[in-house]
Amino acid sequence: MQNSSSRPNFIEGGVFDKVQMSKVYAVQNQKSRLNQILGDNMDQQYITRTQFLNRGHLAARADFVMRATQKASFHYINAAPQWMRGNAGDWAALEDALRRRISSYETGVQVYTGTHNVATLADKDGHLQELFLHVDSNNNRIIPVPMYFYKLIYDPKKKTAVAFISINSSYYNNTMIDKLTFCNDICDDNRNYSWLKWRPNDGTHSFCCEYEEFVKYIDYLPRLNVKAIFY
């Protein structure tokens, strides 16, 4: 694998038109947007020196072999706003575990990764509000903070699949977490997934779905021929 000790800068590209994404992700903009959405000084309840919205990679740099493709992973189209605790916690744990598991696997697999729905936070009156990091010149809300980050793993030879989902917030109580967990968590106390260790101290919640349950909720991915569960 080609590697470099220096971390590339994120590349603006043209996907987001005239929006300068580096400014959108700036912590000062995050604070300003939270105050606009949730009420004055509400940023102080959610953003700290160690907890803020990071540029969460969808496909990680370390997933790629060549330096050119590693650099390409730093295009903003390959990132979404992800709370730092989850980014360095469950999501990083999943990335690391999947690389180890797939590298020891005898056949190639396909990985579908993305985001779904919009995360919410309680405003000053206790009402949940959707989070967007930017408003364009037409007053359209853009750059949503996702509710979910996910990775769907598929082995086309064995026709096995599984989905891993991380809820993008450390601010939800158990009732909210239960509501947001949209499938039976097949990783919970399952020895077949002993290779995956979530990081519970990050304050976020992640879970695993059988393929059919996953696509009932997230239904826009290509339909796959799945016969069994990927372990």
PDB file of C-alpha atoms in Angstrom, residues 59-64 89-106 108-112 150-154 162-165 192-198 230-231:
ATOM      1  CA  ALA A  59     -15.107   5.766   2.256  1.00  0.00           C
ATOM      2  CA  ALA A  60     -12.037   6.046   4.472  1.00  0.00           C
ATOM      3  CA  ARG A  61      -8.622   7.018   3.157  1.00  0.00           C
ATOM      4  CA  ALA A  62      -7.179   3.772   4.524  1.00  0.00           C
ATOM      5  CA  ASP A  63      -9.645   1.756   2.423  1.00  0.00           C
ATOM      6  CA  PHE A  64      -7.639   2.591  -0.703  1.00  0.00           C
ATOM      7  CA  GLY A  89     -15.635   6.245  18.129  1.00  0.00           C
ATOM      8  CA  ASP A  90     -18.019   3.718  16.584  1.00  0.00           C
ATOM      9  CA  TRP A  91     -17.449   4.825  12.978  1.00  0.00           C
ATOM     10  CA  ALA A  92     -13.659   4.520  13.295  1.00  0.00           C
ATOM     11  CA  ALA A  93     -14.076   1.165  15.054  1.00  0.00           C
ATOM     12  CA  LEU A  94     -16.266  -0.084  12.199  1.00  0.00           C
ATOM     13  CA  GLU A  95     -13.813   1.092   9.532  1.00  0.00           C
ATOM     14  CA  ASP A  96     -10.891  -0.627  11.258  1.00  0.00           C
ATOM     15  CA  ALA A  97     -12.802  -3.848  11.935  1.00  0.00           C
ATOM     16  CA  LEU A  98     -14.102  -4.104   8.370  1.00  0.00           C
ATOM     17  CA  ARG A  99     -10.642  -3.631   6.880  1.00  0.00           C
ATOM     18  CA  ARG A 100      -9.281  -6.444   9.036  1.00  0.00           C
ATOM     19  CA  ARG A 101     -12.240  -8.711   8.332  1.00  0.00           C
ATOM     20  CA  ILE A 102     -12.328  -8.130   4.591  1.00  0.00           C
ATOM     21  CA  SER A 103      -8.544  -8.471   4.206  1.00  0.00           C
ATOM     22  CA  SER A 104      -8.784 -11.976   5.689  1.00  0.00           C
ATOM     23  CA  TYR A 105     -11.827 -12.899   3.593  1.00  0.00           C
ATOM     24  CA  GLU A 106     -11.305 -15.382   0.760  1.00  0.00           C
ATOM     25  CA  GLY A 108     -13.960  -9.944  -2.758  1.00  0.00           C
ATOM     26  CA  VAL A 109     -16.837  -7.952  -1.311  1.00  0.00           C
ATOM     27  CA  GLN A 110     -18.749  -4.837  -2.282  1.00  0.00           C
ATOM     28  CA  VAL A 111     -19.226  -1.984   0.195  1.00  0.00           C
ATOM     29  CA  TYR A 112     -22.061   0.530  -0.132  1.00  0.00           C
ATOM     30  CA  TYR A 150     -24.173   3.259   7.166  1.00  0.00           C
ATOM     31  CA  LYS A 151     -22.098   0.588   5.438  1.00  0.00           C
ATOM     32  CA  LEU A 152     -23.738  -2.286   3.571  1.00  0.00           C
ATOM     33  CA  ILE A 153     -21.388  -5.231   2.971  1.00  0.00           C
ATOM     34  CA  TYR A 154     -22.165  -7.675   0.147  1.00  0.00           C
ATOM     35  CA  VAL A 162     -25.128  -7.250   6.383  1.00  0.00           C
ATOM     36  CA  ALA A 163     -25.646  -3.556   7.146  1.00  0.00           C
ATOM     37  CA  PHE A 164     -23.888  -1.585   9.878  1.00  0.00           C
ATOM     38  CA  ILE A 165     -25.567   1.649  10.972  1.00  0.00           C
ATOM     39  CA  ASN A 192     -20.209 -14.290  14.764  1.00  0.00           C
ATOM     40  CA  TYR A 193     -19.404 -10.579  15.063  1.00  0.00           C
ATOM     41  CA  SER A 194     -16.707 -10.900  17.719  1.00  0.00           C
ATOM     42  CA  TRP A 195     -14.381  -9.207  15.202  1.00  0.00           C
ATOM     43  CA  LEU A 196     -16.352  -5.957  15.638  1.00  0.00           C
ATOM     44  CA  LYS A 197     -15.949  -4.013  18.876  1.00  0.00           C
ATOM     45  CA  TRP A 198     -18.021  -0.857  19.180  1.00  0.00           C
ATOM     46  CA  PHE A 230     -22.428 -11.877   6.034  1.00  0.00           C
ATOM     47  CA  TYR A 231     -20.302 -12.642   9.078  1.00  0.00           C
TER      48      TYR A 231
END
